[in-house]
PDB file of C-alpha atoms in Angstrom:
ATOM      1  CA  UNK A  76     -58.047  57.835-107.957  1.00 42.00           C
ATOM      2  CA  UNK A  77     -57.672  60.311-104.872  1.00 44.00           C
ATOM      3  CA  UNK A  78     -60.042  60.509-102.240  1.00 42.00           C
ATOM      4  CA  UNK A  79     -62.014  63.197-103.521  1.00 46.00           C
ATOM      5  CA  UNK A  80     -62.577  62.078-107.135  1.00 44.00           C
ATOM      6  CA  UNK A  81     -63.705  59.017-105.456  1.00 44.00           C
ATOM      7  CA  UNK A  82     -66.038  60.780-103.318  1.00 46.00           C
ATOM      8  CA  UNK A  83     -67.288  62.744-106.864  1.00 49.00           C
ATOM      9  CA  UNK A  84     -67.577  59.554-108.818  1.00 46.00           C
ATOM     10  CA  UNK A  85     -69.646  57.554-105.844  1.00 44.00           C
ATOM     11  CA  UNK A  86     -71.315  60.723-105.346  1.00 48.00           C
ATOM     12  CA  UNK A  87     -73.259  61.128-108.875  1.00 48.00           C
ATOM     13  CA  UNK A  88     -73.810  57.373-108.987  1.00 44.00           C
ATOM     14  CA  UNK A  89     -76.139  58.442-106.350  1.00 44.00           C
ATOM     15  CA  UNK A  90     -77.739  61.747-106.426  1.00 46.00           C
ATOM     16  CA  UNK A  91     -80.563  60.652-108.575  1.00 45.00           C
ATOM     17  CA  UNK A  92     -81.718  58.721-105.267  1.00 43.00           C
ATOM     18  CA  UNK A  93     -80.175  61.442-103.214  1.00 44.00           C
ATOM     19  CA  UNK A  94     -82.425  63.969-104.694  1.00 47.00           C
ATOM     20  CA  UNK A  95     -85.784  62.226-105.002  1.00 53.00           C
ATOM     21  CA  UNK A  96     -86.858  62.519-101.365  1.00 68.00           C
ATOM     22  CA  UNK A  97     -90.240  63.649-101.202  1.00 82.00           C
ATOM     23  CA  UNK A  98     -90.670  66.949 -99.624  1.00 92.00           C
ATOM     24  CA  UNK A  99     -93.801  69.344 -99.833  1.00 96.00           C
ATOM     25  CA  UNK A 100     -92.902  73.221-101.052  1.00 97.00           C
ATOM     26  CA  UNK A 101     -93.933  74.400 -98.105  1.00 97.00           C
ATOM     27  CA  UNK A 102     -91.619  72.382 -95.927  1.00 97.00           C
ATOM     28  CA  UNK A 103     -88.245  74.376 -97.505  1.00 97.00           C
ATOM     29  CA  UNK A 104     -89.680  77.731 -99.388  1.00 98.00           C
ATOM     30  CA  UNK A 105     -91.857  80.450 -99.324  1.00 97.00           C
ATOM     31  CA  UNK A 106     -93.583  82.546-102.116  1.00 97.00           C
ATOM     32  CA  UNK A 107     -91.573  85.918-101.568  1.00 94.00           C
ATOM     33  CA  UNK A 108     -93.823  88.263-104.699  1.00 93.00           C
ATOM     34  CA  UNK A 109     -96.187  87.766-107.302  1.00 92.00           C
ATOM     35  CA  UNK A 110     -99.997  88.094-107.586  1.00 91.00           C
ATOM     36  CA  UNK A 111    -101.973  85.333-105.317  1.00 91.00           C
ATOM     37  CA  UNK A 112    -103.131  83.461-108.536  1.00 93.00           C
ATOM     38  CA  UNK A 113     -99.542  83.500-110.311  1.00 97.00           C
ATOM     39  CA  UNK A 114     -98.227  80.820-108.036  1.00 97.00           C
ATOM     40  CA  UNK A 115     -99.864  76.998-107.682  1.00 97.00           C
ATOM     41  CA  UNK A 116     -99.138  74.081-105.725  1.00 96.00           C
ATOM     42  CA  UNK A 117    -100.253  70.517-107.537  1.00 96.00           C
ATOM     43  CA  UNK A 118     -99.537  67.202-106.679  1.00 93.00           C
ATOM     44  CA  UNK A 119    -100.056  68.003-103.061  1.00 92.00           C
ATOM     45  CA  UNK A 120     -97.615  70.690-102.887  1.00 94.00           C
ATOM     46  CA  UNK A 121     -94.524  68.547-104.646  1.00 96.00           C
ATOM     47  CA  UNK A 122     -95.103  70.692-107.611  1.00 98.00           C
ATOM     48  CA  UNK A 123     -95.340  74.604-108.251  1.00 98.00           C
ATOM     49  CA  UNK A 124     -95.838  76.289-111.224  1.00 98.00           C
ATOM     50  CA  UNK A 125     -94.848  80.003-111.568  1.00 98.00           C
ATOM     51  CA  UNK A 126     -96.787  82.200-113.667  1.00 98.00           C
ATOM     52  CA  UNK A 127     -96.228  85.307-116.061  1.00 98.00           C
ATOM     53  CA  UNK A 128     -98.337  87.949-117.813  1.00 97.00           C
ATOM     54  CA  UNK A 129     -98.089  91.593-118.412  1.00 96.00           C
ATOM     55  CA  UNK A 130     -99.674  91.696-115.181  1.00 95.00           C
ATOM     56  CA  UNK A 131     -96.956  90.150-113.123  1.00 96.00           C
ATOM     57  CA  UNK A 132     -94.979  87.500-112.254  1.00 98.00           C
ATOM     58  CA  UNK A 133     -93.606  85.120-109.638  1.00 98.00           C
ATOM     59  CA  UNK A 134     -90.474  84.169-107.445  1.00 98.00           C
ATOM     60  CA  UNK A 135     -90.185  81.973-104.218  1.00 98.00           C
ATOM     61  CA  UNK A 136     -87.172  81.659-101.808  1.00 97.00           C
ATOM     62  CA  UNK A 137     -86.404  79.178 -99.500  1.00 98.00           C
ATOM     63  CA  UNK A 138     -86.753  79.845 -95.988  1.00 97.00           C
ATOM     64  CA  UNK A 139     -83.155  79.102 -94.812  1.00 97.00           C
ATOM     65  CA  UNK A 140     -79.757  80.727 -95.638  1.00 98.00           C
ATOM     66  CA  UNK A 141     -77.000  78.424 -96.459  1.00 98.00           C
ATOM     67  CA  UNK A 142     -72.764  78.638 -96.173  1.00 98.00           C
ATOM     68  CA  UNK A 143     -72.257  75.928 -98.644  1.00 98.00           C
ATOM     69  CA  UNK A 144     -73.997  72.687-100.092  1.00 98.00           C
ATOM     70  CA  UNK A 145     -75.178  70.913-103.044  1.00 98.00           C
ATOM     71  CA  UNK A 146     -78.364  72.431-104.328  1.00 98.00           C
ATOM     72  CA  UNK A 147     -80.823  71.125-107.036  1.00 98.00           C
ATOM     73  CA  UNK A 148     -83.808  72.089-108.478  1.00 98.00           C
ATOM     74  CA  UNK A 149     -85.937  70.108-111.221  1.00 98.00           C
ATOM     75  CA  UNK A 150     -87.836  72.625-113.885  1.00 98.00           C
ATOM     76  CA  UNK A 151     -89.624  72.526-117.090  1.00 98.00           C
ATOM     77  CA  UNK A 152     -89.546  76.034-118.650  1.00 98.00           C
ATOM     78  CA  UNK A 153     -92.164  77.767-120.680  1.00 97.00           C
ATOM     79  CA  UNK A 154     -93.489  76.318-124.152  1.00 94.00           C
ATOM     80  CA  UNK A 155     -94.222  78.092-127.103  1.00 90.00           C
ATOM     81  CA  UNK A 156     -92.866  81.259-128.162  1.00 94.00           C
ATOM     82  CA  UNK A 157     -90.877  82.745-125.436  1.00 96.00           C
ATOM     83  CA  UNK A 158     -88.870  85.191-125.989  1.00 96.00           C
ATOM     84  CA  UNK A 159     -88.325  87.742-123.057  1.00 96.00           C
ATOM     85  CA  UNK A 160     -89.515  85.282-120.621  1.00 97.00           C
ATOM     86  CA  UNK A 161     -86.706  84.489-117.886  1.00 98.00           C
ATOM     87  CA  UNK A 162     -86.696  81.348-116.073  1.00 98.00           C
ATOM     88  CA  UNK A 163     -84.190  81.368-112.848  1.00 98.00           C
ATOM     89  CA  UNK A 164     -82.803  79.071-109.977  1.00 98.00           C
ATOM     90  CA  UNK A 165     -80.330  80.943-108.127  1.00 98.00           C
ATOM     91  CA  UNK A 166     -77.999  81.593-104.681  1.00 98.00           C
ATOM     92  CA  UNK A 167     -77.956  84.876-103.336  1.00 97.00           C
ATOM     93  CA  UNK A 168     -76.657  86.874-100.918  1.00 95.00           C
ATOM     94  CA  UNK A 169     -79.890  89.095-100.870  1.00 85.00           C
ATOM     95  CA  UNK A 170     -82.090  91.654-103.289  1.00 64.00           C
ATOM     96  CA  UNK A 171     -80.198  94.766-103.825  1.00 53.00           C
ATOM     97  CA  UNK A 172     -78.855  96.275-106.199  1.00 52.00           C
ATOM     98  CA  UNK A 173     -76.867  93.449-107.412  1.00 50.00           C
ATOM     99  CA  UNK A 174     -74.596  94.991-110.488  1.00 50.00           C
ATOM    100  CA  UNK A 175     -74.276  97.737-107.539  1.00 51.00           C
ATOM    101  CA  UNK A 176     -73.688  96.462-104.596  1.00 60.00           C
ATOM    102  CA  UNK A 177     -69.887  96.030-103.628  1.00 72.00           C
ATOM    103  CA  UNK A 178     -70.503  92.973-101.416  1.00 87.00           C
ATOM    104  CA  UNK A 179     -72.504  90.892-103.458  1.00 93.00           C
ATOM    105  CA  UNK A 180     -72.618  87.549-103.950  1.00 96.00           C
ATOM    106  CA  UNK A 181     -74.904  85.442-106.482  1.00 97.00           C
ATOM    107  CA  UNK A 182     -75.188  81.770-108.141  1.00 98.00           C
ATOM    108  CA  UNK A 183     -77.584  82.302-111.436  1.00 97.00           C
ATOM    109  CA  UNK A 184     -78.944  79.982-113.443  1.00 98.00           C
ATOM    110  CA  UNK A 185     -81.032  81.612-116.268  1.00 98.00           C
ATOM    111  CA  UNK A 186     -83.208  80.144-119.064  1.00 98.00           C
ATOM    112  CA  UNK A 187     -83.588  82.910-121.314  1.00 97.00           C
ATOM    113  CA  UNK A 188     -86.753  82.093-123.825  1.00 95.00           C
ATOM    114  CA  UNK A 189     -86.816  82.739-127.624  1.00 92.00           C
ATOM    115  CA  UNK A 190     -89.512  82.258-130.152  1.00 91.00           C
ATOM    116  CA  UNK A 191     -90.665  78.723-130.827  1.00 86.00           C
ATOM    117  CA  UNK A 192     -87.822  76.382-132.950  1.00 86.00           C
ATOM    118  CA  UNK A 193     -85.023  78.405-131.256  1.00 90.00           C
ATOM    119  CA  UNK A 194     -83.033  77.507-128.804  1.00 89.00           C
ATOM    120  CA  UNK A 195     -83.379  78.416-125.114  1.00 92.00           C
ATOM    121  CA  UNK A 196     -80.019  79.521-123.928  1.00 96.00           C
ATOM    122  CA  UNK A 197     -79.005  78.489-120.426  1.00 98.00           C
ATOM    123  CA  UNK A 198     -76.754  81.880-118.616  1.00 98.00           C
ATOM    124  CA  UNK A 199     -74.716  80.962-115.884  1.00 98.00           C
ATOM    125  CA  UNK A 200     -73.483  83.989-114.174  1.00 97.00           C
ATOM    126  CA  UNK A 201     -71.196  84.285-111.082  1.00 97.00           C
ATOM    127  CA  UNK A 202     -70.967  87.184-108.726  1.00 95.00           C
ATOM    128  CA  UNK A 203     -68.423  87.330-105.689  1.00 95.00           C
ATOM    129  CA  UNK A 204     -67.885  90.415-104.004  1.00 92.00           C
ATOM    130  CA  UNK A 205     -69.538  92.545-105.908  1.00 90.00           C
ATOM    131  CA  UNK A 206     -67.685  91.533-108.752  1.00 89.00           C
ATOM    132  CA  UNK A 207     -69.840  90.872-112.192  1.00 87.00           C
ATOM    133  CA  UNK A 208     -69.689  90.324-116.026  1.00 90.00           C
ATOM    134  CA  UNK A 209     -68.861  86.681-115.483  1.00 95.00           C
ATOM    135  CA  UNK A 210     -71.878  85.362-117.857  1.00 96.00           C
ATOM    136  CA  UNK A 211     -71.452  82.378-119.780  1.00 97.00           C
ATOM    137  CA  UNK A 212     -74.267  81.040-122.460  1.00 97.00           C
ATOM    138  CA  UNK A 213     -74.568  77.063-123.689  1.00 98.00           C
ATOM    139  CA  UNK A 214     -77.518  76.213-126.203  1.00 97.00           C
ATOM    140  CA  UNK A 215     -79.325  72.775-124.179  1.00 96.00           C
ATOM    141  CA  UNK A 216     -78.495  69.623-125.901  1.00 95.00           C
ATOM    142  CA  UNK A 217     -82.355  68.927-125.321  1.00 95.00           C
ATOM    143  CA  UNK A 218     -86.297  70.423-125.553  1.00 95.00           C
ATOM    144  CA  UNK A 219     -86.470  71.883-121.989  1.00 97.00           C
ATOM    145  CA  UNK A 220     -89.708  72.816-122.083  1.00 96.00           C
ATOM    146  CA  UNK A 221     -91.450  69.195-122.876  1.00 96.00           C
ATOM    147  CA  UNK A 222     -89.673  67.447-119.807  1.00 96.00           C
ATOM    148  CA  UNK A 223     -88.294  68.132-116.376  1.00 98.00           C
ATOM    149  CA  UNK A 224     -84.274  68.072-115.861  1.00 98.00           C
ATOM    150  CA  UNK A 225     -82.234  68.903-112.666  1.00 98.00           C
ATOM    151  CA  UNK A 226     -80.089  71.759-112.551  1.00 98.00           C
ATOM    152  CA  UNK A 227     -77.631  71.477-109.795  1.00 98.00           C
ATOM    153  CA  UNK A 228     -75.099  74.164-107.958  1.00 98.00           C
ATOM    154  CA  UNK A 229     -71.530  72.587-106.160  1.00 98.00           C
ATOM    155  CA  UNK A 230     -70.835  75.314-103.850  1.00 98.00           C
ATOM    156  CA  UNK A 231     -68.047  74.650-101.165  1.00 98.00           C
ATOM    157  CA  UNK A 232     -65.175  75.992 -99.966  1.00 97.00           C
ATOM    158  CA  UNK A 233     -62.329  74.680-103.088  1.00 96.00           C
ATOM    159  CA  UNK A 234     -64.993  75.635-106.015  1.00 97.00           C
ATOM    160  CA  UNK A 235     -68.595  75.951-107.598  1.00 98.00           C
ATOM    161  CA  UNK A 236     -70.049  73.706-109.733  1.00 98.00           C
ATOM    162  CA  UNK A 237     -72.592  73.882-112.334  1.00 98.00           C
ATOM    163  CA  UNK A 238     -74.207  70.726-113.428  1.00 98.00           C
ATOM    164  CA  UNK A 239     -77.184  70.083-115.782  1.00 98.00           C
ATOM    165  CA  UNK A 240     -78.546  66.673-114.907  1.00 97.00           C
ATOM    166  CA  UNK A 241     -75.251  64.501-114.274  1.00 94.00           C
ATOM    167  CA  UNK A 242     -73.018  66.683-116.892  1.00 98.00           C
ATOM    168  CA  UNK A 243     -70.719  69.589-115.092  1.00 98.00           C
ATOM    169  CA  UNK A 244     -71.157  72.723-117.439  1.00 98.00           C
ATOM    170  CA  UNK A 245     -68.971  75.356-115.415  1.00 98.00           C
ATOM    171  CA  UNK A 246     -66.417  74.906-112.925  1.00 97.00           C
ATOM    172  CA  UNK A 247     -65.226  78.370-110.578  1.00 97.00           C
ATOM    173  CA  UNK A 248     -62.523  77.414-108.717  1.00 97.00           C
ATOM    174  CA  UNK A 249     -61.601  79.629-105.248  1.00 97.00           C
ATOM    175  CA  UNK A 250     -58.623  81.487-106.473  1.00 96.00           C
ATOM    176  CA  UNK A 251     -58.573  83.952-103.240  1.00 95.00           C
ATOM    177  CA  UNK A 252     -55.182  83.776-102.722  1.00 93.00           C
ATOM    178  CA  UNK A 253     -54.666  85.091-106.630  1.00 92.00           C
ATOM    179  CA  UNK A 254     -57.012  87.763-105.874  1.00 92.00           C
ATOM    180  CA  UNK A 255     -60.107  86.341-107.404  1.00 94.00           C
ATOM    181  CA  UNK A 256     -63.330  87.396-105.137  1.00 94.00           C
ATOM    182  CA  UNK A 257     -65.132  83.755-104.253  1.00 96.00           C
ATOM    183  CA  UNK A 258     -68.050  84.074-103.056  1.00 96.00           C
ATOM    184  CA  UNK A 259     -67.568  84.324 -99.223  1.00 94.00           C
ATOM    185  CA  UNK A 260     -70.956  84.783 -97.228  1.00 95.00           C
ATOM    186  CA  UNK A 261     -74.462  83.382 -96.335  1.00 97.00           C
ATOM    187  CA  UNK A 262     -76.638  82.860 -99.933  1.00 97.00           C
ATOM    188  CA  UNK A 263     -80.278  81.742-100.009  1.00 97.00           C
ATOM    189  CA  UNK A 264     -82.052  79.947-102.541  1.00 98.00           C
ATOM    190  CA  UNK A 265     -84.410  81.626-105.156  1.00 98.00           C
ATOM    191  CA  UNK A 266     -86.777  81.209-107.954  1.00 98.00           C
ATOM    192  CA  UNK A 267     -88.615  83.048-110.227  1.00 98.00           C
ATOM    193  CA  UNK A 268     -90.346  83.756-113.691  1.00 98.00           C
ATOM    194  CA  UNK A 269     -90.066  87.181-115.105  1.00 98.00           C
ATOM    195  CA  UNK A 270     -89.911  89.190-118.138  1.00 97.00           C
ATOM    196  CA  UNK A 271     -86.741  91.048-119.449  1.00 96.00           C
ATOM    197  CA  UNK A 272     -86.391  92.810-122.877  1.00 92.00           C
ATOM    198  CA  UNK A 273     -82.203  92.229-123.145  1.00 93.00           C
ATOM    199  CA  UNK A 274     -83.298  88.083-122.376  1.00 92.00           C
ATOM    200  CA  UNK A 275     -84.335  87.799-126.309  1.00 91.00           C
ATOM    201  CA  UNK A 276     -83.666  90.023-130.095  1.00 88.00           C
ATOM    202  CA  UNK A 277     -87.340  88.946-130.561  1.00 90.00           C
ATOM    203  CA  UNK A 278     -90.503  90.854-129.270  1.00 93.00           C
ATOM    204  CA  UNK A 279     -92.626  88.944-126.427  1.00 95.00           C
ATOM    205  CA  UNK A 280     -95.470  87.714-128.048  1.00 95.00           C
ATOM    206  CA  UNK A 281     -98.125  87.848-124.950  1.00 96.00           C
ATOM    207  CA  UNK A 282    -100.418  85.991-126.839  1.00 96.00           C
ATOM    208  CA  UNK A 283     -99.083  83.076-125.252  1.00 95.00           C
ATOM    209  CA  UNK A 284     -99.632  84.029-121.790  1.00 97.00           C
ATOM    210  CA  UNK A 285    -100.012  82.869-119.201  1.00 97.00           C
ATOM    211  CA  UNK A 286     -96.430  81.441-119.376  1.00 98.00           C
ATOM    212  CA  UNK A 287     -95.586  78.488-117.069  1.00 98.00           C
ATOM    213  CA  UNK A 288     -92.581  77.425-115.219  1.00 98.00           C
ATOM    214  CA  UNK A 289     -92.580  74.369-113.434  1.00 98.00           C
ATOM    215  CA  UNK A 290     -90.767  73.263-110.433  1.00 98.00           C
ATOM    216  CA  UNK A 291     -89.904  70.223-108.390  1.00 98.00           C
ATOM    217  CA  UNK A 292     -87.519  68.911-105.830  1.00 97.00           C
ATOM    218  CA  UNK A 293     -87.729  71.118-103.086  1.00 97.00           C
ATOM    219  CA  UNK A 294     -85.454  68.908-100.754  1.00 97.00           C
ATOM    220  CA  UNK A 295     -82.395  70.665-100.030  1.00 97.00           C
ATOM    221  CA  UNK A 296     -78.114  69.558 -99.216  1.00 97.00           C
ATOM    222  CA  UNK A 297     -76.674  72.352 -97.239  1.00 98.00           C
ATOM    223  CA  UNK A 298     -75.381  73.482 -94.528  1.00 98.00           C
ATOM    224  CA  UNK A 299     -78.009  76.332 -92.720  1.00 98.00           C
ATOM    225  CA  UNK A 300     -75.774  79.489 -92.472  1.00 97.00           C
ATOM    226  CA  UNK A 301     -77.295  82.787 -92.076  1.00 94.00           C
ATOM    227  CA  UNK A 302     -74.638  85.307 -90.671  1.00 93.00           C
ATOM    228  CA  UNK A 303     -70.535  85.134 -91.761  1.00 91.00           C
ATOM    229  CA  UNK A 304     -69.681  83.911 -88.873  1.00 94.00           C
ATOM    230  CA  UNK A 305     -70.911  80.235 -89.521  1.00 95.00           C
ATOM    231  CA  UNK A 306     -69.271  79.882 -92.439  1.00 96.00           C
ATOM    232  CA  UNK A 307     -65.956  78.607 -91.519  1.00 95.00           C
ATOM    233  CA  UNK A 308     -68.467  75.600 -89.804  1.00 96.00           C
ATOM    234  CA  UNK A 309     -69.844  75.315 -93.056  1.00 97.00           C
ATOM    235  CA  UNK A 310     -66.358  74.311 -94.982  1.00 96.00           C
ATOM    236  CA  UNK A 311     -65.738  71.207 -92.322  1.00 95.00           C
ATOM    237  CA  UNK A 312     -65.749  68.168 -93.540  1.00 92.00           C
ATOM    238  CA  UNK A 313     -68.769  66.716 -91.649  1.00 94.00           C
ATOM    239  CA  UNK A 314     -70.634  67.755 -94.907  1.00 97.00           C
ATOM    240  CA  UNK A 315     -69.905  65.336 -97.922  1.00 97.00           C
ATOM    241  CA  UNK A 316     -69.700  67.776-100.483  1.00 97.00           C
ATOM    242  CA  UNK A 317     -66.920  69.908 -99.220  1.00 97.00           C
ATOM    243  CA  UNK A 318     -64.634  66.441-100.302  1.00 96.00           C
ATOM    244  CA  UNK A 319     -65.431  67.408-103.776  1.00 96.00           C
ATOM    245  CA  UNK A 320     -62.673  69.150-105.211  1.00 95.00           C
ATOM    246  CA  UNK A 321     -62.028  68.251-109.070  1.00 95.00           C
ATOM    247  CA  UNK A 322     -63.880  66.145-111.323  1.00 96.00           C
ATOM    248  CA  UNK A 323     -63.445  62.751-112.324  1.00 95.00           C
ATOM    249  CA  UNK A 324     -62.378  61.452-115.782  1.00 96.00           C
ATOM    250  CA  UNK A 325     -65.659  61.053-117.271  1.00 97.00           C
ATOM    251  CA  UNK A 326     -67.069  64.245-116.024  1.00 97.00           C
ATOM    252  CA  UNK A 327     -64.065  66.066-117.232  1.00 97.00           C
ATOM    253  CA  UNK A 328     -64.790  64.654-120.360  1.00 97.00           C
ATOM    254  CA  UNK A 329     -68.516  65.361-120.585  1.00 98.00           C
ATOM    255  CA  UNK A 330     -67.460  69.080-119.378  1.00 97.00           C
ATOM    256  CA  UNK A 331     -65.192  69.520-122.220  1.00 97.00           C
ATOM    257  CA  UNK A 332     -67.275  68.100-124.594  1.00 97.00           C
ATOM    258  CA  UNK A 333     -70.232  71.046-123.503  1.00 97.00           C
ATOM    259  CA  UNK A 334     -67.863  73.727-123.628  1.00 96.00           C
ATOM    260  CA  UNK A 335     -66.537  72.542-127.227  1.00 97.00           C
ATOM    261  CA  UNK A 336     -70.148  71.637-128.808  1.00 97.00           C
ATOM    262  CA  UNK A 337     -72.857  74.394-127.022  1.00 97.00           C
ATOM    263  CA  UNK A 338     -70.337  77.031-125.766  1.00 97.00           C
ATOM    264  CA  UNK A 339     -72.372  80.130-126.964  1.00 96.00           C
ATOM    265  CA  UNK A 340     -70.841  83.500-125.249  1.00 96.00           C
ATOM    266  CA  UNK A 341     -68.021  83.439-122.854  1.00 96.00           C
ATOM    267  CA  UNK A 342     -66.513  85.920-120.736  1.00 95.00           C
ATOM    268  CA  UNK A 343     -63.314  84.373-121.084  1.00 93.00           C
ATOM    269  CA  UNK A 344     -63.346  84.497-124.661  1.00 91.00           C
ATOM    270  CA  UNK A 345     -62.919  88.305-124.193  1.00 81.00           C
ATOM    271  CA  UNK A 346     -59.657  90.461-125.714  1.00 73.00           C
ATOM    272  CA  UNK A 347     -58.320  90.472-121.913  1.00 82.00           C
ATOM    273  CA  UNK A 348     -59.794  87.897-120.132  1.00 82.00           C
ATOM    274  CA  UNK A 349     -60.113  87.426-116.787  1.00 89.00           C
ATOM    275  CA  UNK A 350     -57.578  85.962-113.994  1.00 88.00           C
ATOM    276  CA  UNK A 351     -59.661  83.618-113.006  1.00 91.00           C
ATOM    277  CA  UNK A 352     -60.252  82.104-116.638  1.00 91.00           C
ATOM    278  CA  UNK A 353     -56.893  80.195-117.226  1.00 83.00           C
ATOM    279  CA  UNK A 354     -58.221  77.896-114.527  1.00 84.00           C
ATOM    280  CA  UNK A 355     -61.315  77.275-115.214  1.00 80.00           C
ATOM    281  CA  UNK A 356     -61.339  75.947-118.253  1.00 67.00           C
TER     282      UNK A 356
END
């Protein structure tokens, strides 16, 4: 087993821990829009809940920029009928004009709702240089909306990472030299609960609103970036998670077995797929 598998394997024996460090919302984020009684702190601030209406609704953003790390956030999406409702933890490079903008860079996780007994499909999306159309859709193996589970972003210098709990779900490798854009410069975390017609076939139902989101884990791995020119600082290896370069055996497994089982649209699956897409899968 080379170094950095080991470092992988020792790695998610641990996170669980890793990640349960109690810190208050406040401590890491801000609430950047939304109407003053569409955001809540419980538990003494270890808890938020987002809210949506056809009034408005919510997104926070953490207070720091970032050149690389291993970020996680804990959520329990919206019950009932939920179509058009969009549930997001994401890295970003800021809030232009994102399918516009030639320089920038994004990490997405999505939740996109769907009326009650459906499934909630999870979008993955990565953006690197302005470069889009990179969405990928699994249907959860699980009820998201009845219990929290982590959703986790590997972002370092050899490849990003998406995990859901312990189980990889998308690997990006850095294929620079191939002419692949990776995404290259300062991102900051975000949140956010909002409503989107293309997110769902089905009409929201608004009957149902207020619709919750709920957050915890507000701790954050990664190394505080906020201008290009601290992120070659950001890819030494004083920070654990730039050892990670492949997955183990198991998590290759429990990749594969995702892809195979709750694989629901894929860029790659396109009539000319993508460079990058013959390694990454």
């Amino acid at each position: 087993m080379g170094v950095s598998v080991l470092v992988l394997a020792v790695f998610l024996q641990l996170v669980g821990g890793m990640f349960a460090r109690d810190v208050h919302f406040d401590e890491n984020y801000g609430v950047v829009w939304g109407k003053p009684d569409h955001v809540e702190t419980w538990y003494r601030g270890r808890e938020l809940v987002l809210f949506l209406d056809q009034a408005s609704g919510a997104s926070f953003v953490s207070k720091q920029w970032f050149g690389s790390g291993f970020f996680h956030m804990k959520i329990k999406l919206p019950r009932g009928n939920s179509a058009g409702v969009v549930t997001t933890f994401y890295l970003t490079s800021g809030d232009g004009d994102r399918v516009n903008d030639k320089a920038h860079d994004e990490l997405d996780f999505e939740f996109l709702g769907n009326i009650k007994g459906e499934p909630i499909l999870l979008q993955t999306n990565v953006f690197a240089n302005g470069t889009a159309g990179r969405e990928q859709r699994i249907t959860l193996w699980f009820d998201p909306t009845t219990e929290y589970h982590d959703y986790k972003i590997l972002w370092n210098q050899n490849q990003i990472v998406f995990y859901v709990d312990d189980i990889p779900i998308r690997v990006f490798k850095n294929l620079t030299e191939s002419g692949v854009p990776f995404p290259s410069q300062p991102l900051q975390i975000q949140a956010s609960l909002w409503h989107a017609k293309w997110a769902s076939q089905n009409e929201t139902d608004w009957s149902y609103a207020p619709f919750k989101a709920h957050y915890q884990g507000f701790d954050i791995s990664g190394c505080p970036c906020a201008t290009k020119q601290c992120m070659n600082e950001c890819y030494g290896q004083n920070y654990w998670w730039n050892d990670i370069r492949e997955l183990n055996s198991d998590q290759r497994r429990a990749y594969e077995d995702v892809r195979r089982r709750h694989m629901h649209y894929d860029y790659c699956a396109s009539h000319t797929p993508a460079p990058e897409c013959s390694f990454n899968s």
